[in-house]
Each structure stands twice: as structure tokens, then as C-alpha cells.
Amino acid sequence: MSLEIHQFLCLSDNLCVLLHDAATGATAAIDAPDATPIISALATKGWALSDILLTHHHADHIQGVPGLKAVFPHVRVSGPALEADQIGGLDRELSEGDKVMIGTREAQVLGVPGHTRGHIAYWFAADHLLFAGDTLFAMGCGRAFEAPPAVLYRSLMKLADLPPETQVYCGHEYTLANARFALSVDPENQTLRRRAEAVAALRAGGRLTLPTRIDLERATNPFLRAGEAAIQRSLGLQDAPAAEAFAALREAKNRA
Ligand code: ZN
Ligand code: FE
């Protein structure tokens, strides 16, 4: 039996994701942006929250924890060991290489520093699922707030190396704005052009654009393609090291 997934928007552009292991009833929230909509989604589904898997310490990812604990006092809260002090109240501190079970399903913890210094991602290898938090977005990536861009770039390359069919869930629905920026630096990319049209249609219809997939990101996400000649040309950085082109892309996106 596999995992059932329920994804919805909360706050303005955060994505809440619930994972349910039907075999055991175990249910996890990936991050906790806002307790109220998560609690009502759980009630609608008839699921009891057993776990919260936090990716990083930013308020829009952890502020729902106390409200969820009030309703589900036995919930186990797991999160990045390196940010345990900032988050507070973790039941389990996780680092690269750790494993965490949601019922019968196993996630590997990947250390992906950059957006924050201890950011982690959760990879359910057998289920072909990745929860990337604010490290990798559809056609974009998080800002390098707490590490040099090269550190974030290395983390993104690590995610890009996961199996191509891996479905990727992200912390935010930023896809439309990311597509616009991606087209500005990779205008001849036909796969990107078609994808930009497809996501515009989805959003116009009030639909979410996630999950994405690793192979689709490798083909269309400029931040994973910083070593490509076409992108380096549009930056005026021909033959630059990929990490340097990545830093220039991140800068340009910050100003966009
Ligand atoms: Zn964040
Ligand atoms: Fe965020």
C-alpha cells in the first residue's frame, strides 16, 4: 500500500501537505504553516495527525505546531537538528542520513543547507516522493539566506541527482513568477515555454502546479541549469563555473 497525499494552499502561498499511510493510519504534515486549515483538512479526511516533519525554522513553516499539538497532544515533531534551538520543542532532531518512518513508509533525511543553514528535505525513495521545503521550487529555488549561494547550489545539485521520476513537493506555490523569470534567462527552451503555458492555465483555473518532477526540473529550472551554455550566454557569463552562474541567477531573481 502506498501513501495518500492531500495538498492545499494556506496563508497566502504556502503549501500544506498531508501524508497518510493507509496501512497503519499514520499521518504526517510536512511543515506547519497554519494549524486551523490543517486541522480541518484532517477532519475532512478522517485522519489523525501522528507526525509533523519540519524542513526549516522559518515562521511560515513552523508556526502551526502549537495549534496542532493542542488538538493532537501525542503528535511527534521532527525537524532539523541544526535548527533545534531556533524551532524549540522538537521530539526528534534529524540530520543527513537519518531515517524517519511514517507508519510503514520510510523517508531518508537529506541535508540541503543554503536557504537556512540546517534545512533538510525528506525523500521517500520507495514512494518516489521528495519534500523539498524552500530549497527547490518549480522552476525556482529558495533564497540563499544563511549560506553562500555555492552552498545552496550544491544542495540543489544533490536533489537534481535523485531519480528522474521522483515527484517533488515544495513549500510554496511560486510557480507562475518563477516561470516568468525562467523564460527571461532561458527564452529558447521549448520545454520551458510549453510548461510556462501549462502552469499559467492551471493557475488561471485555480489549480495548483505542484508536485513537479526531478526530470521536469532538470529540463526547465534555470537554477539547476546554471552550467548550460544558453543560460550562461544570457547572463553574459560564458564558460563560468556553474556555481558562479548560479549566484548571478539568484541575484538577478532577487532583483526581479
Ligand atoms: Zn523559508
Ligand atoms: Fe517559506
XYZ file of N, CA and C and ligand atoms in Angstrom:
770
model
N 0.846 -1.203 0.000
C 0.000 0.000 0.000
C 0.876 1.245 0.000
N 0.409 2.263 -0.647
C 1.246 3.450 -0.753
C 0.649 4.606 0.037
N 1.315 5.712 -0.056
C 0.901 6.889 0.697
C -0.185 7.651 -0.047
N -1.167 8.111 0.719
C -2.155 9.017 0.155
C -1.710 10.435 0.496
N -1.847 11.348 -0.449
C -1.353 12.705 -0.249
C -2.474 13.705 -0.436
N -2.547 14.656 0.462
C -3.527 15.743 0.324
C -2.769 17.057 0.441
N -2.878 17.882 -0.606
C -2.120 19.130 -0.663
C -3.083 20.299 -0.845
N -2.830 21.393 -0.148
C -3.679 22.583 -0.303
C -2.882 23.825 0.081
N -3.380 24.975 -0.388
C -2.721 26.252 -0.076
C -3.137 26.719 1.303
N -2.201 27.344 2.035
C -2.590 28.034 3.257
C -1.745 29.300 3.389
N -2.072 30.144 4.398
C -1.540 31.504 4.426
C -1.776 32.062 3.015
N -0.804 32.748 2.384
C -1.136 33.209 1.030
C -0.603 32.262 -0.037
N 0.637 31.813 0.112
C 1.196 30.955 -0.943
C 1.957 29.756 -0.400
N 1.785 29.456 0.898
C 2.411 28.234 1.437
C 1.593 27.013 1.037
N 2.278 25.910 0.812
C 1.582 24.660 0.549
C 1.612 23.796 1.795
N 0.428 23.326 2.186
C 0.344 22.339 3.257
C 0.197 20.983 2.590
N 0.970 20.009 3.073
C 0.854 18.656 2.538
C 0.646 17.686 3.685
N -0.375 16.836 3.548
C -0.611 15.757 4.486
C -0.327 14.438 3.792
N 0.352 13.551 4.525
C 0.693 12.217 4.024
C 0.002 11.210 4.897
N -0.641 10.236 4.304
C -1.393 9.258 5.083
C -1.001 7.848 4.654
N -0.525 7.064 5.615
C -0.189 5.666 5.363
C -1.416 4.823 5.715
N -2.152 4.394 4.677
C -3.423 3.698 4.909
C -3.228 2.405 5.698
N -2.045 1.776 5.558
C -1.803 0.501 6.226
C -1.862 0.630 7.752
N -1.413 1.773 8.280
C -1.323 1.934 9.730
C -2.149 3.107 10.252
N -2.588 3.990 9.364
C -3.283 5.197 9.798
C -2.342 6.340 10.150
N -1.039 6.081 10.132
C -0.083 7.158 10.442
C -0.264 8.299 9.442
N -0.231 9.523 9.962
C -0.449 10.703 9.111
C 0.535 11.787 9.491
N 1.210 12.326 8.484
C 2.205 13.368 8.737
C 1.824 14.649 8.014
N 2.108 15.771 8.664
C 2.070 17.064 7.989
C 3.497 17.426 7.642
N 3.711 17.871 6.400
C 5.026 18.389 6.027
C 4.988 19.880 6.294
N 5.741 20.310 7.282
C 5.711 21.682 7.779
C 4.322 22.016 8.335
N 4.260 23.138 9.016
C 3.030 23.503 9.717
C 2.813 25.014 9.608
N 2.437 25.474 8.411
C 2.260 26.920 8.225
C 1.113 27.502 9.054
N 0.052 26.742 9.256
C -1.151 27.294 9.884
C -2.001 26.138 10.413
N -2.252 26.105 11.736
C -2.931 24.950 12.331
C -4.371 24.795 11.844
N -5.120 25.893 11.759
C -6.565 25.785 11.510
C -6.911 25.041 10.210
N -6.368 25.445 9.065
C -6.730 24.707 7.845
C -6.210 23.275 7.842
N -5.114 23.023 8.537
C -4.591 21.648 8.604
C -5.539 20.782 9.432
N -6.011 21.339 10.544
C -6.934 20.589 11.402
C -8.240 20.299 10.640
N -8.743 21.291 9.889
C -9.995 20.993 9.170
C -9.771 20.005 8.032
N -8.619 20.074 7.374
C -8.341 19.093 6.315
C -8.262 17.685 6.896
N -7.624 17.562 8.060
C -7.531 16.251 8.711
C -8.925 15.725 9.059
N -9.785 16.620 9.557
C -11.146 16.211 9.932
C -11.919 15.739 8.703
N -11.778 16.489 7.601
C -12.473 16.112 6.363
C -12.036 14.731 5.898
N -10.743 14.465 6.008
C -10.203 13.182 5.564
C -10.453 12.059 6.575
N -10.733 12.440 7.822
C -10.854 11.427 8.862
C -9.512 10.868 9.291
N -8.474 11.694 9.213
C -7.121 11.275 9.572
C -6.716 11.901 10.916
N -5.965 11.152 11.733
C -5.430 11.685 12.987
C -3.933 11.949 12.789
N -3.507 13.141 13.154
C -2.109 13.522 12.919
C -1.171 12.792 13.873
N -0.199 12.045 13.326
C 0.782 11.354 14.170
C 2.142 12.038 14.137
N 2.447 12.736 13.039
C 3.786 13.301 12.868
C 3.739 14.666 12.198
N 4.712 15.489 12.558
C 4.983 16.720 11.822
C 6.446 16.655 11.402
N 6.694 16.811 10.111
C 8.065 16.786 9.582
C 8.423 18.204 9.146
N 9.282 18.847 9.902
C 9.653 20.234 9.609
C 10.907 20.271 8.737
N 10.913 21.200 7.786
C 12.069 21.315 6.892
C 13.069 22.378 7.340
N 12.563 23.465 7.941
C 13.466 24.535 8.382
C 12.720 25.466 9.334
N 13.468 26.407 9.920
C 12.945 27.136 11.084
C 12.077 28.353 10.775
N 11.910 28.724 9.509
C 11.145 29.947 9.228
C 9.709 29.850 9.760
N 9.221 31.015 10.233
C 7.917 31.058 10.905
C 6.798 30.481 10.039
N 6.827 30.775 8.745
C 5.730 30.295 7.892
C 5.768 28.783 7.674
N 6.729 28.099 8.301
C 6.783 26.637 8.213
C 6.586 25.956 9.571
N 6.676 26.720 10.651
C 6.593 26.079 11.980
C 5.503 26.661 12.885
N 4.921 27.792 12.497
C 4.053 28.479 13.456
C 2.764 27.717 13.777
N 2.409 26.715 12.958
C 1.211 25.928 13.239
C 1.419 24.819 14.253
N 2.677 24.582 14.653
C 2.956 23.431 15.529
C 2.183 23.494 16.859
N 2.218 24.623 17.599
C 1.497 24.634 18.879
C 0.004 24.351 18.727
N -0.623 24.910 17.716
C -2.050 24.685 17.482
C -2.353 23.232 17.145
N -1.451 22.586 16.417
C -1.645 21.174 16.079
C -1.441 20.300 17.315
N -0.454 20.687 18.134
C -0.194 19.923 19.374
C -1.370 20.010 20.341
N -2.052 21.157 20.323
C -3.193 21.336 21.232
C -4.299 20.337 20.897
N -4.451 20.018 19.610
C -5.515 19.104 19.180
C -5.011 17.653 19.142
N -3.733 17.470 18.825
C -3.136 16.134 18.742
C -1.948 16.077 19.706
N -2.217 15.921 21.011
C -1.145 16.052 22.007
C -0.029 15.016 21.852
N -0.301 13.895 21.162
C 0.737 12.864 21.040
C 1.532 12.969 19.747
N 1.298 14.026 18.985
C 1.998 14.165 17.710
C 3.509 14.242 17.949
N 4.274 13.574 17.071
C 5.735 13.588 17.188
C 6.276 14.633 16.209
N 7.022 15.595 16.749
C 7.533 16.678 15.906
C 9.008 16.421 15.585
N 9.306 16.269 14.296
C 10.683 16.027 13.849
C 11.146 17.211 13.020
N 12.429 17.534 13.140
C 12.941 18.666 12.371
C 14.454 18.681 12.392
N 15.027 19.674 11.726
C 16.481 19.706 11.558
C 17.239 19.927 12.863
N 18.185 19.024 13.153
C 18.997 19.115 14.366
C 19.704 20.466 14.451
N 20.195 20.950 13.295
C 20.980 22.189 13.313
C 20.133 23.416 13.634
N 18.805 23.266 13.585
C 17.923 24.401 13.882
C 17.041 24.128 15.090
N 17.411 23.100 15.865
C 16.588 22.699 17.008
C 16.388 23.855 17.990
N 17.435 24.649 18.209
C 17.318 25.760 19.156
C 16.340 26.817 18.662
N 16.414 27.111 17.349
C 15.519 28.133 16.804
C 14.063 27.653 16.786
N 13.862 26.352 16.551
C 12.500 25.820 16.437
C 11.924 25.560 17.828
N 12.678 24.892 18.669
C 12.223 24.572 20.020
C 11.217 23.425 20.014
N 11.265 22.596 21.054
C 10.238 21.570 21.246
C 10.258 20.410 20.266
N 11.380 20.192 19.572
C 11.449 19.025 18.676
C 11.490 17.738 19.497
N 10.711 16.738 19.079
C 10.793 15.423 19.708
C 11.922 14.614 19.088
N 12.241 14.930 17.842
C 13.307 14.203 17.171
C 14.115 15.153 16.306
N 15.440 15.145 16.512
C 16.333 16.020 15.752
C 16.983 15.210 14.637
N 16.834 15.682 13.415
C 17.252 14.909 12.245
C 18.401 15.573 11.505
N 19.287 14.719 10.965
C 20.404 15.183 10.146
C 20.541 14.267 8.939
N 21.315 14.731 7.965
C 21.657 13.946 6.775
C 21.900 12.486 7.134
N 21.237 11.592 6.404
C 21.456 10.164 6.598
C 20.501 9.513 7.580
N 19.797 10.314 8.393
C 18.811 9.728 9.302
C 17.624 9.205 8.502
N 16.896 8.294 9.132
C 15.680 7.777 8.521
C 14.516 8.027 9.457
N 13.366 8.319 8.895
C 12.182 8.519 9.718
C 11.029 7.733 9.099
N 10.267 7.017 9.945
C 9.158 6.199 9.453
C 7.842 6.943 9.655
N 6.994 6.921 8.638
C 5.596 7.342 8.785
C 4.792 6.066 8.551
N 4.374 5.427 9.646
C 3.772 4.107 9.534
C 4.761 3.157 8.882
N 4.368 2.576 7.751
C 5.237 1.617 7.067
C 6.180 2.279 6.071
N 6.032 3.590 5.879
C 6.790 4.281 4.823
C 8.035 4.940 5.389
N 9.149 4.817 4.661
C 10.418 5.330 5.173
C 10.902 6.533 4.372
N 11.294 7.573 5.117
C 11.917 8.739 4.484
C 13.381 8.813 4.879
N 14.217 9.162 3.904
C 15.611 9.484 4.189
C 15.717 10.979 4.343
N 16.522 11.384 5.308
C 16.730 12.808 5.541
C 17.936 13.264 4.725
N 17.725 14.317 3.936
C 18.809 14.891 3.134
C 19.139 16.271 3.690
N 20.411 16.501 4.000
C 20.835 17.830 4.426
C 20.978 18.712 3.192
N 20.213 19.805 3.149
C 20.256 20.697 1.979
C 20.407 22.149 2.434
N 21.562 22.490 3.018
C 21.768 23.838 3.540
C 21.769 24.891 2.432
N 21.459 26.123 2.813
C 21.511 27.222 1.861
C 20.433 28.252 2.161
N 19.169 27.868 1.962
C 18.051 28.757 2.307
C 18.150 29.083 3.803
N 18.273 28.033 4.607
C 18.703 28.181 6.000
C 19.878 27.229 6.212
N 20.589 27.407 7.305
C 21.832 26.657 7.428
C 21.614 25.191 7.761
N 20.456 24.857 8.336
C 20.210 23.456 8.677
C 19.081 22.813 7.880
N 18.634 23.455 6.841
C 17.469 22.974 6.071
C 17.621 21.488 5.710
N 16.540 20.724 5.901
C 16.542 19.319 5.480
C 15.377 19.065 4.526
N 15.531 18.009 3.721
C 14.459 17.552 2.840
C 14.177 16.093 3.193
N 12.964 15.644 2.860
C 12.543 14.283 3.183
C 12.312 13.529 1.885
N 13.077 12.451 1.702
C 12.988 11.654 0.473
C 12.442 10.266 0.796
N 11.219 9.994 0.316
C 10.611 8.667 0.433
C 10.985 7.905 -0.838
N 12.155 7.251 -0.796
C 12.729 6.667 -2.020
C 11.783 5.646 -2.651
N 11.231 4.738 -1.842
C 10.385 3.680 -2.400
C 9.082 4.238 -2.957
N 8.677 5.393 -2.472
C 7.433 6.028 -2.943
C 7.692 7.089 -4.010
N 8.982 7.305 -4.354
C 9.350 8.284 -5.381
C 8.832 9.670 -5.039
N 8.985 10.063 -3.784
C 8.477 11.350 -3.313
C 9.579 12.128 -2.619
N 9.623 13.420 -2.912
C 10.558 14.311 -2.219
C 9.790 15.508 -1.680
N 10.060 15.860 -0.429
C 9.509 17.077 0.161
C 10.677 18.034 0.368
N 10.720 19.056 -0.471
C 11.923 19.875 -0.619
C 11.880 21.168 0.193
N 10.757 21.465 0.837
C 10.681 22.702 1.625
C 10.929 23.916 0.753
N 11.776 24.833 1.239
C 12.070 26.056 0.485
C 13.431 25.981 -0.210
N 13.917 24.763 -0.474
C 15.190 24.617 -1.193
C 14.960 24.652 -2.702
N 14.111 23.766 -3.182
C 13.807 23.669 -4.611
C 12.340 23.998 -4.828
N 12.063 24.921 -5.759
C 10.690 25.202 -6.170
C 10.534 24.822 -7.637
N 9.302 24.779 -8.122
C 9.065 24.532 -9.540
C 9.654 25.698 -10.336
N 10.660 25.394 -11.154
C 11.367 26.386 -11.968
C 12.078 27.447 -11.132
N 12.271 27.200 -9.849
C 12.947 28.174 -8.998
C 13.649 27.511 -7.836
N 14.131 28.343 -6.913
C 14.728 27.830 -5.682
C 14.562 28.894 -4.604
N 14.828 28.518 -3.357
C 14.737 29.479 -2.266
C 15.885 30.481 -2.317
N 15.745 31.531 -1.546
C 16.862 32.479 -1.430
C 17.948 31.879 -0.545
N 19.197 32.250 -0.817
C 20.315 31.765 0.000
C 20.465 32.698 1.200
N 19.598 32.540 2.194
C 19.600 33.452 3.336
C 20.763 33.210 4.292
N 21.109 31.943 4.522
C 22.024 31.641 5.633
C 23.295 30.922 5.195
N 23.588 30.940 3.910
C 24.835 30.328 3.415
C 25.162 30.982 2.080
N 26.415 30.894 1.650
C 26.763 31.425 0.335
C 25.985 30.679 -0.752
N 25.724 31.358 -1.894
C 24.979 30.717 -2.984
C 25.573 29.370 -3.397
N 26.888 29.232 -3.346
C 27.514 27.967 -3.772
C 27.053 26.796 -2.901
N 26.763 27.071 -1.646
C 26.291 26.013 -0.741
C 24.882 25.584 -1.153
N 24.032 26.572 -1.432
C 22.677 26.254 -1.902
C 22.746 25.509 -3.236
N 23.652 25.932 -4.098
C 23.787 25.278 -5.405
C 24.138 23.794 -5.241
N 25.062 23.508 -4.340
C 25.447 22.117 -4.081
C 24.234 21.317 -3.586
N 23.428 21.925 -2.717
C 22.225 21.247 -2.223
C 21.246 20.969 -3.359
N 21.098 21.947 -4.257
C 20.176 21.756 -5.387
C 20.670 20.652 -6.316
N 21.985 20.577 -6.514
C 22.540 19.522 -7.368
C 22.301 18.147 -6.752
N 22.350 18.098 -5.433
C 22.078 16.839 -4.735
C 20.634 16.387 -5.012
N 19.697 17.334 -4.970
C 18.295 16.989 -5.255
C 18.120 16.636 -6.734
N 18.836 17.349 -7.603
C 18.721 17.087 -9.048
C 19.206 15.689 -9.400
N 20.072 15.126 -8.554
C 20.605 13.781 -8.788
C 19.686 12.665 -8.304
N 18.571 12.999 -7.694
C 17.624 11.949 -7.285
C 17.014 11.336 -8.549
N 16.402 10.158 -8.423
C 15.843 9.510 -9.617
C 14.885 10.450 -10.369
N 14.968 10.458 -11.708
C 14.217 11.426 -12.520
C 12.711 11.392 -12.291
N 12.183 10.227 -11.934
C 10.723 10.107 -11.791
C 10.230 10.584 -10.422
N 11.152 11.046 -9.564
C 10.760 11.487 -8.217
C 9.789 12.667 -8.282
N 8.657 12.544 -7.613
C 7.686 13.638 -7.523
C 8.154 14.593 -6.440
N 8.118 15.886 -6.729
C 8.667 16.874 -5.803
C 7.565 17.806 -5.305
N 7.406 17.827 -3.988
C 6.503 18.782 -3.333
C 7.352 19.891 -2.721
N 6.857 21.132 -2.806
C 7.644 22.293 -2.400
C 6.880 23.102 -1.358
N 7.590 24.016 -0.694
C 6.995 24.803 0.374
C 6.053 25.902 -0.094
N 6.176 26.316 -1.344
C 5.366 27.449 -1.819
C 4.878 27.249 -3.247
N 3.746 27.852 -3.547
C 3.230 27.915 -4.929
C 3.730 29.233 -5.524
N 4.965 29.192 -6.016
C 5.599 30.371 -6.630
C 5.776 30.157 -8.132
N 5.131 29.136 -8.673
C 5.499 28.652 -10.000
C 5.340 29.684 -11.109
N 4.252 30.464 -11.036
C 3.981 31.418 -12.112
C 5.090 32.471 -12.206
N 5.444 33.057 -11.070
C 6.519 34.060 -11.067
C 7.844 33.421 -11.451
N 8.079 32.199 -10.999
C 9.322 31.511 -11.358
C 9.397 31.261 -12.863
N 8.272 30.914 -13.471
C 8.258 30.649 -14.919
C 8.623 31.916 -15.684
N 8.104 33.039 -15.240
C 8.390 34.312 -15.901
C 9.900 34.599 -15.861
N 10.504 34.427 -14.692
C 11.941 34.651 -14.578
C 12.713 33.637 -15.426
N 12.295 32.383 -15.371
C 12.994 31.331 -16.131
C 13.010 31.659 -17.622
N 11.875 32.120 -18.138
C 11.804 32.473 -19.570
C 12.740 33.625 -19.904
N 12.936 34.523 -18.939
C 13.787 35.684 -19.212
C 15.261 35.289 -19.366
N 15.674 34.172 -18.768
C 17.082 33.762 -18.881
C 17.282 32.542 -19.779
N 16.187 31.900 -20.194
C 16.287 30.665 -21.000
C 15.190 30.676 -22.065
N 15.137 31.786 -22.869
C 13.975 32.011 -23.733
C 13.823 31.004 -24.877
N 14.919 30.344 -25.267
C 14.822 29.417 -26.407
C 14.433 28.007 -25.982
N 14.254 27.797 -24.689
C 13.960 26.455 -24.178
C 12.482 26.119 -24.434
N 12.251 25.248 -25.418
C 10.871 24.956 -25.843
C 10.091 24.211 -24.755
N 10.768 23.330 -24.030
C 10.087 22.605 -22.952
C 9.619 23.596 -21.892
N 10.488 24.568 -21.606
C 10.143 25.614 -20.631
C 8.957 26.447 -21.127
N 8.951 26.805 -22.407
C 7.853 27.623 -22.956
C 6.526 26.893 -22.806
N 6.535 25.610 -23.160
C 5.288 24.829 -23.054
C 4.864 24.703 -21.591
N 5.835 24.529 -20.736
C 5.492 24.380 -19.326
C 4.917 25.682 -18.769
N 5.502 26.815 -19.170
C 5.020 28.109 -18.683
C 3.559 28.311 -19.071
N 3.213 27.893 -20.300
C 1.810 27.996 -20.728
C 0.923 27.077 -19.898
N 1.410 25.885 -19.651
C 0.611 24.912 -18.893
C 0.363 25.393 -17.461
N 1.377 25.959 -16.823
C 1.167 26.397 -15.431
C 0.288 27.652 -15.385
N 0.384 28.511 -16.398
C -0.491 29.682 -16.434
C -1.954 29.229 -16.516
N -2.213 28.207 -17.330
C -3.581 27.690 -17.459
C -4.054 27.066 -16.143
N -3.175 26.328 -15.482
C -3.545 25.722 -14.193
C -3.920 26.788 -13.177
N -3.084 27.822 -13.050
C -3.333 28.864 -12.049
C -4.578 29.663 -12.397
N -4.790 29.909 -13.709
C -5.998 30.640 -14.124
C -7.246 29.853 -13.718
N -7.124 28.535 -13.683
C -8.240 27.692 -13.274
C -8.270 27.431 -11.781
N -7.424 28.142 -11.037
C -7.407 27.984 -9.586
C -6.776 26.682 -9.115
N -6.009 26.029 -9.983
C -5.390 24.749 -9.620
C -3.948 24.961 -9.175
N -3.419 23.979 -8.431
C -2.019 24.018 -8.003
C -1.125 23.456 -9.110
N 0.112 23.905 -9.129
C 1.059 23.459 -10.163
C 1.995 22.368 -9.641
N 1.868 22.008 -8.377
C 2.750 21.019 -7.766
C 1.960 19.754 -7.461
N 2.588 18.587 -7.400
C 4.036 18.382 -7.420
C 4.617 18.544 -8.828
N 5.945 18.729 -8.827
C 6.692 18.680 -10.066
C 7.499 17.375 -10.053
N 8.404 17.210 -11.001
C 9.237 16.009 -11.032
C 10.677 16.408 -11.245
N 11.591 15.591 -10.782
C 13.019 15.902 -10.943
C 13.387 16.063 -12.415
N 12.909 15.164 -13.295
C 13.313 15.287 -14.709
C 12.775 16.582 -15.324
N 11.564 16.981 -14.949
C 10.989 18.225 -15.473
C 11.778 19.438 -14.969
N 12.197 19.389 -13.706
C 13.012 20.498 -13.176
C 14.365 20.560 -13.884
N 14.964 19.414 -14.116
C 16.265 19.423 -14.810
C 16.140 20.033 -16.197
N 14.976 19.878 -16.812
C 14.776 20.387 -18.179
C 14.372 21.854 -18.206
N 13.802 22.377 -17.111
C 13.190 23.715 -17.184
C 13.603 24.678 -16.077
N 14.252 24.201 -15.030
C 14.567 25.079 -13.893
C 15.946 25.727 -14.115
N 15.997 27.043 -14.340
C 17.288 27.665 -14.661
C 18.318 27.489 -13.544
N 17.853 27.376 -12.304
C 18.790 27.248 -11.185
C 19.484 25.887 -11.172
N 18.874 24.886 -11.821
C 19.525 23.586 -11.974
C 20.331 23.532 -13.263
N 20.196 24.580 -14.091
C 20.790 24.581 -15.422
C 21.853 25.660 -15.554
N 22.407 26.076 -14.389
C 23.361 27.187 -14.379
C 24.628 26.860 -15.166
N 24.890 25.574 -15.423
C 26.057 25.191 -16.210
C 25.788 25.167 -17.708
N 24.539 25.366 -18.115
C 24.168 25.289 -19.538
C 24.628 26.533 -20.294
N 25.132 26.298 -21.512
C 25.666 27.408 -22.321
C 24.598 28.478 -22.585
N 23.375 28.059 -22.890
C 22.325 29.035 -23.255
C 22.069 30.004 -22.098
N 22.040 29.473 -20.897
C 21.767 30.317 -19.731
C 22.974 31.210 -19.429
N 24.154 30.646 -19.518
C 25.362 31.444 -19.264
C 25.476 32.584 -20.273
N 25.089 32.312 -21.532
C 25.110 33.348 -22.563
C 24.169 34.489 -22.181
N 22.974 34.152 -21.731
C 22.022 35.229 -21.426
C 22.461 36.030 -20.197
N 23.332 35.456 -19.377
C 23.875 36.177 -18.213
C 25.158 36.926 -18.570
N 25.696 36.692 -19.775
C 26.994 37.243 -20.136
C 28.123 36.595 -19.343
N 27.965 35.323 -19.015
C 28.956 34.614 -18.180
C 29.415 33.322 -18.849
N 29.720 33.408 -20.157
C 30.129 32.204 -20.887
C 31.307 31.516 -20.197
N 31.211 30.198 -20.085
C 32.281 29.348 -19.543
C 32.599 29.630 -18.070
N 31.682 30.253 -17.372
C 31.872 30.459 -15.931
C 31.634 29.136 -15.197
N 32.249 28.980 -14.025
C 31.878 27.819 -13.208
C 30.370 27.884 -12.920
N 29.721 26.710 -12.907
C 28.261 26.677 -12.748
C 27.820 27.391 -11.463
N 28.591 27.236 -10.378
C 28.195 27.852 -9.112
C 28.213 29.378 -9.207
N 29.115 29.907 -10.034
C 29.181 31.355 -10.214
C 27.979 31.855 -11.022
N 27.636 31.117 -12.077
C 26.440 31.465 -12.853
C 25.195 31.342 -11.977
N 25.179 30.330 -11.120
C 24.049 30.172 -10.200
C 23.902 31.398 -9.301
N 25.020 31.875 -8.751
C 24.974 33.046 -7.868
C 24.432 34.262 -8.621
N 24.831 34.410 -9.888
C 24.335 35.534 -10.691
C 22.830 35.392 -10.948
N 22.389 34.166 -11.193
C 20.953 33.930 -11.395
C 20.160 34.286 -10.138
N 20.697 33.850 -8.997
C 19.989 34.083 -7.729
C 19.869 35.585 -7.456
N 20.967 36.313 -7.737
C 20.982 37.779 -7.608
C 19.941 38.423 -8.523
N 19.934 37.988 -9.769
C 19.015 38.567 -10.752
C 17.562 38.307 -10.333
N 17.301 37.109 -9.831
C 15.933 36.776 -9.388
C 15.550 37.604 -8.170
N 16.500 37.853 -7.273
C 16.208 38.675 -6.088
C 15.765 40.068 -6.512
N 16.338 40.572 -7.609
C 16.005 41.926 -8.066
C 14.781 41.953 -8.969
N 14.362 40.786 -9.466
C 13.264 40.741 -10.458
C 11.932 41.166 -9.827
Zn 11.692 29.580 4.275
Fe 8.712 29.550 3.291
